[in-house]
Tab-separated table of C-alpha atoms and ligand atoms in Angstrom:
chain	number	residue	atom	x	y	z
A	1	UNK	CA	-22.956	-38.708	-16.319
A	2	UNK	CA	-21.234	-35.143	-16.711
A	3	UNK	CA	-22.362	-32.209	-18.601
A	4	UNK	CA	-20.128	-33.035	-21.432
A	5	UNK	CA	-22.218	-36.106	-22.265
A	6	UNK	CA	-25.795	-34.970	-22.859
A	7	UNK	CA	-27.945	-37.806	-21.517
A	8	UNK	CA	-30.343	-37.583	-24.564
A	9	UNK	CA	-30.181	-37.417	-28.137
A	10	UNK	CA	-31.187	-34.313	-30.267
A	11	UNK	CA	-34.386	-35.884	-31.194
A	12	UNK	CA	-35.418	-36.341	-27.677
A	13	UNK	CA	-34.278	-32.879	-26.715
A	14	UNK	CA	-36.495	-31.738	-29.655
A	15	UNK	CA	-39.440	-33.459	-28.146
A	16	UNK	CA	-38.623	-32.359	-24.437
A	17	UNK	CA	-37.800	-28.648	-25.192
A	18	UNK	CA	-39.308	-27.944	-28.655
A	19	UNK	CA	-35.973	-26.290	-29.479
A	20	UNK	CA	-35.509	-28.505	-32.754
A	21	UNK	CA	-33.116	-31.102	-33.458
A	22	UNK	CA	-30.678	-28.725	-35.033
A	23	UNK	CA	-30.503	-26.627	-31.986
A	24	UNK	CA	-29.922	-29.581	-29.832
A	25	UNK	CA	-27.127	-30.578	-32.247
A	26	UNK	CA	-25.381	-27.204	-31.865
A	27	UNK	CA	-25.818	-27.249	-28.048
A	28	UNK	CA	-24.096	-30.901	-28.165
A	29	UNK	CA	-21.123	-29.395	-30.341
A	30	UNK	CA	-20.526	-26.369	-28.137
A	31	UNK	CA	-20.281	-28.535	-24.986
A	32	UNK	CA	-17.986	-30.914	-26.941
A	33	UNK	CA	-15.603	-27.824	-28.102
A	34	UNK	CA	-15.688	-26.487	-24.594
A	35	UNK	CA	-14.651	-29.775	-23.174
A	36	UNK	CA	-11.834	-30.050	-25.876
A	37	UNK	CA	-10.441	-26.592	-24.960
A	38	UNK	CA	-10.537	-27.521	-21.385
A	39	UNK	CA	-8.699	-30.798	-21.888
A	40	UNK	CA	-5.949	-29.143	-24.022
A	41	UNK	CA	-5.386	-26.646	-21.349
A	42	UNK	CA	-5.156	-29.251	-18.612
A	43	UNK	CA	-2.588	-31.041	-20.849
A	44	UNK	CA	-0.523	-27.890	-21.592
A	45	UNK	CA	-0.487	-27.152	-17.883
A	46	UNK	CA	0.424	-30.863	-16.992
A	47	UNK	CA	3.536	-30.718	-19.534
A	48	UNK	CA	4.422	-27.350	-18.441
A	49	UNK	CA	4.389	-28.386	-14.601
A	50	UNK	CA	6.318	-31.624	-15.385
A	51	UNK	CA	9.017	-29.714	-17.258
A	52	UNK	CA	9.362	-27.247	-14.277
A	53	UNK	CA	9.728	-30.115	-11.854
A	54	UNK	CA	12.274	-32.039	-13.952
A	55	UNK	CA	14.218	-28.721	-14.402
A	56	UNK	CA	14.386	-28.035	-10.758
A	57	UNK	CA	15.410	-31.545	-9.968
A	58	UNK	CA	18.063	-31.321	-12.495
A	59	UNK	CA	19.489	-27.979	-10.881
A	60	UNK	CA	19.310	-29.383	-7.409
A	61	UNK	CA	20.614	-32.902	-8.128
A	62	UNK	CA	22.769	-32.765	-11.197
A	63	UNK	CA	24.819	-35.584	-9.899
A	64	UNK	CA	21.766	-37.760	-10.668
A	65	UNK	CA	21.345	-36.541	-14.126
A	66	UNK	CA	24.501	-38.273	-15.858
A	67	UNK	CA	25.353	-34.907	-17.533
A	68	UNK	CA	27.767	-32.292	-16.690
A	69	UNK	CA	28.094	-32.144	-12.800
A	70	UNK	CA	27.976	-35.757	-12.327
A	71	UNK	CA	30.828	-38.538	-12.095
A	72	UNK	CA	31.510	-39.725	-15.530
A	73	UNK	CA	33.718	-42.626	-16.972
A	74	UNK	CA	35.517	-41.060	-19.863
A	75	UNK	CA	37.362	-43.753	-21.386
A	76	UNK	CA	39.948	-46.850	-20.593
A	77	UNK	CA	43.337	-46.131	-19.353
A	78	UNK	CA	44.483	-47.513	-22.578
A	79	UNK	CA	43.040	-44.874	-24.633
A	80	UNK	CA	45.102	-42.172	-23.051
A	81	UNK	CA	48.830	-42.722	-24.071
A	82	UNK	CA	51.126	-40.980	-21.650
A	83	UNK	CA	53.858	-38.601	-22.955
A	84	UNK	CA	56.404	-36.165	-21.889
A	85	UNK	CA	54.997	-32.333	-21.967
A	86	UNK	CA	57.371	-31.620	-24.830
A	87	UNK	CA	55.694	-34.405	-27.019
A	88	UNK	CA	52.111	-33.542	-26.294
A	89	UNK	CA	49.762	-33.738	-29.311
A	90	UNK	CA	46.103	-33.544	-28.996
A	91	UNK	CA	44.250	-36.993	-28.923
A	92	UNK	CA	47.445	-38.644	-29.740
A	93	UNK	CA	49.655	-38.161	-26.903
A	94	UNK	CA	49.519	-36.757	-23.294
A	95	UNK	CA	46.358	-34.451	-24.165
A	96	UNK	CA	42.778	-35.584	-24.714
A	97	UNK	CA	39.697	-33.435	-24.848
A	98	UNK	CA	36.409	-34.877	-23.605
A	99	UNK	CA	33.536	-32.571	-24.486
A	100	UNK	CA	30.837	-34.759	-22.570
A	101	UNK	CA	32.914	-33.858	-19.320
A	102	UNK	CA	33.995	-30.410	-20.590
A	103	UNK	CA	37.551	-31.615	-19.596
A	104	UNK	CA	40.965	-32.180	-20.924
A	105	UNK	CA	42.521	-35.407	-19.717
A	106	UNK	CA	46.334	-35.036	-19.316
A	107	UNK	CA	48.702	-38.132	-18.816
A	108	UNK	CA	52.103	-37.301	-18.037
A	109	UNK	CA	54.723	-40.031	-18.657
A	110	UNK	CA	56.580	-41.923	-15.735
A	111	UNK	CA	59.746	-39.802	-16.262
A	112	UNK	CA	58.198	-36.470	-16.481
A	113	UNK	CA	60.853	-33.936	-14.850
A	114	UNK	CA	59.152	-31.516	-12.527
A	115	UNK	CA	60.709	-28.133	-11.403
A	116	UNK	CA	60.138	-29.202	-7.633
A	117	UNK	CA	61.278	-32.113	-5.372
A	118	UNK	CA	60.513	-33.746	-2.422
A	119	UNK	CA	57.961	-32.803	0.053
A	120	UNK	CA	57.370	-29.538	-1.943
A	121	UNK	CA	56.600	-31.567	-5.047
A	122	UNK	CA	54.049	-34.027	-3.279
A	123	UNK	CA	52.324	-30.961	-1.797
A	124	UNK	CA	51.956	-29.218	-5.069
A	125	UNK	CA	50.886	-32.143	-7.024
A	126	UNK	CA	48.215	-32.783	-4.340
A	127	UNK	CA	46.904	-29.245	-4.310
A	128	UNK	CA	46.731	-29.208	-8.112
A	129	UNK	CA	44.680	-32.715	-8.238
A	130	UNK	CA	47.525	-34.969	-9.858
A	131	UNK	CA	46.784	-38.523	-9.589
A	132	UNK	CA	49.685	-40.914	-9.632
A	133	UNK	CA	49.034	-44.046	-11.325
A	134	UNK	CA	50.546	-47.336	-9.962
A	135	UNK	CA	52.793	-47.341	-13.263
A	136	UNK	CA	54.259	-43.902	-11.926
A	137	UNK	CA	52.699	-41.952	-14.586
A	138	UNK	CA	50.562	-38.828	-13.608
A	139	UNK	CA	47.133	-37.857	-14.457
A	140	UNK	CA	45.131	-34.493	-14.267
A	141	UNK	CA	41.699	-33.552	-15.658
A	142	UNK	CA	41.487	-29.967	-16.632
A	143	UNK	CA	38.267	-28.012	-16.893
A	144	UNK	CA	38.105	-26.587	-20.532
A	145	UNK	CA	36.741	-23.259	-19.340
A	146	UNK	CA	39.006	-20.242	-19.261
A	147	UNK	CA	39.190	-18.744	-15.678
A	148	UNK	CA	39.061	-15.208	-17.150
A	149	UNK	CA	35.658	-14.988	-18.799
A	150	UNK	CA	34.782	-18.517	-19.555
A	151	UNK	CA	35.693	-19.104	-23.093
A	152	UNK	CA	36.501	-22.828	-24.066
A	153	UNK	CA	40.241	-23.138	-24.276
A	154	UNK	CA	41.898	-25.088	-26.992
A	155	UNK	CA	45.099	-26.931	-26.796
A	156	UNK	CA	47.733	-25.852	-29.410
A	157	UNK	CA	49.984	-28.512	-30.561
A	158	UNK	CA	52.287	-25.872	-32.126
A	159	UNK	CA	53.248	-24.317	-28.812
A	160	UNK	CA	52.392	-27.182	-26.233
A	161	UNK	CA	49.921	-25.146	-24.315
A	162	UNK	CA	46.542	-23.821	-23.976
A	163	UNK	CA	45.997	-20.611	-25.197
A	164	UNK	CA	42.549	-18.855	-25.028
A	165	UNK	CA	41.280	-17.271	-28.200
A	166	UNK	CA	39.007	-14.719	-26.575
A	167	UNK	CA	41.724	-12.434	-24.658
A	168	UNK	CA	44.933	-14.550	-24.774
A	169	UNK	CA	45.127	-15.985	-21.309
A	170	UNK	CA	47.921	-18.696	-21.880
A	171	UNK	CA	48.339	-21.870	-19.510
A	172	UNK	CA	50.904	-24.768	-19.858
A	173	UNK	CA	50.092	-28.594	-20.010
A	174	UNK	CA	49.343	-28.792	-16.466
A	175	UNK	CA	46.943	-26.078	-16.597
A	176	UNK	CA	49.320	-23.559	-14.859
A	177	UNK	CA	48.950	-19.938	-15.678
A	178	UNK	CA	51.559	-18.539	-17.797
A	179	UNK	CA	50.518	-15.057	-19.171
A	180	UNK	CA	47.378	-13.151	-19.981
A	181	UNK	CA	44.366	-11.655	-17.945
A	182	UNK	CA	43.419	-14.868	-16.255
A	183	UNK	CA	43.137	-14.476	-12.512
A	184	UNK	CA	44.769	-17.961	-11.578
A	185	UNK	CA	45.494	-21.280	-13.229
A	186	UNK	CA	43.232	-23.478	-15.057
A	187	UNK	CA	40.390	-25.202	-12.648
A	188	UNK	CA	40.637	-28.933	-12.524
A	189	UNK	CA	38.255	-31.768	-11.775
A	190	UNK	CA	38.636	-34.683	-9.100
A	191	UNK	CA	39.544	-37.590	-11.082
A	192	UNK	CA	40.188	-41.346	-10.174
A	193	UNK	CA	41.509	-44.442	-12.022
A	194	UNK	CA	39.062	-47.039	-11.135
A	195	UNK	CA	40.375	-50.495	-12.655
A	196	UNK	CA	41.002	-49.759	-16.229
A	197	UNK	CA	38.510	-46.737	-16.184
A	198	UNK	CA	39.246	-43.148	-16.337
A	199	UNK	CA	36.711	-41.578	-13.979
A	200	UNK	CA	35.960	-37.697	-13.750
A	201	UNK	CA	33.740	-36.081	-11.059
A	202	UNK	CA	32.683	-33.044	-12.928
A	203	UNK	CA	30.741	-31.947	-9.686
A	204	UNK	CA	33.936	-31.502	-7.915
A	205	UNK	CA	35.920	-28.570	-9.134
A	206	UNK	CA	39.241	-27.139	-7.811
A	207	UNK	CA	39.277	-23.565	-8.529
A	208	UNK	CA	42.124	-22.617	-6.114
A	209	UNK	CA	45.402	-23.040	-8.207
A	210	UNK	CA	46.957	-19.709	-7.996
A	211	UNK	CA	49.431	-17.914	-10.602
A	212	UNK	CA	52.624	-20.045	-9.997
A	213	UNK	CA	55.855	-18.752	-8.583
A	214	UNK	CA	59.338	-20.459	-8.238
A	215	UNK	CA	58.080	-22.211	-5.159
A	216	UNK	CA	54.852	-23.741	-6.790
A	217	UNK	CA	55.530	-24.141	-10.488
A	218	UNK	CA	55.647	-27.700	-11.511
A	219	UNK	CA	56.414	-27.675	-15.248
A	220	UNK	CA	58.570	-25.164	-17.070
A	221	UNK	CA	56.918	-22.966	-19.756
A	222	UNK	CA	57.084	-24.348	-23.075
A	223	UNK	CA	60.023	-23.739	-25.250
A	224	UNK	CA	58.062	-22.608	-28.313
A	225	UNK	CA	55.991	-19.418	-28.267
A	226	UNK	CA	52.286	-19.411	-29.567
A	227	UNK	CA	52.216	-17.291	-32.638
A	228	UNK	CA	48.671	-15.366	-33.102
B	301	FES	S1	38.167	-15.588	-21.648
B	301	FES	FE1	39.885	-16.614	-22.016
B	301	FES	S2	41.305	-14.854	-21.915
B	301	FES	FE2	39.237	-13.807	-21.569
């Protein structure tokens, strides 16, 4: 029996110590209060320690958490209708935002005209993380974060491109840099088509696509300028 559970009643205490039943009752209550405070502190410490361990595990192993940084299935292929770059419309044709993966899924129609041909085209498609589907269409998954200072970049139907609201960096439908202060093209994730699922690995980011030039640009700039 511990110190927190007096083995005798207040009346017995009175007999033994002559302190009176009242004094014994007060002593008992003090012990109970001290015990309560100690248990509360232990509970708070336990919760804090558990949270700290969970946070550290999340930082070390984001792939296990199912959140950003993990492999995510973002929909069925049938939900992403392909289109020519000139016909893209957010959530309707060619370009789809998936906030859970912080990504845009781009689906270019099978007969999309690229500026490059042959081996140069294949090499550039590969370095920009394009995935060719069995039906001949192309997929890319672009990171929504502007590579200048990190604002989320919206797609603008009215000028068929991504235009950053913060300092104006501008990217075409394949994420290639057009103008503004961005130091490179938009980053992109590794993505795969698994059966009829569109799967994005948000833990694998390609941040190496440089400003394009005439030997690397895949898609011509949009014909319509973005107004403010
Ligand atoms: S953060 Fe996008 S242009 Fe500066």
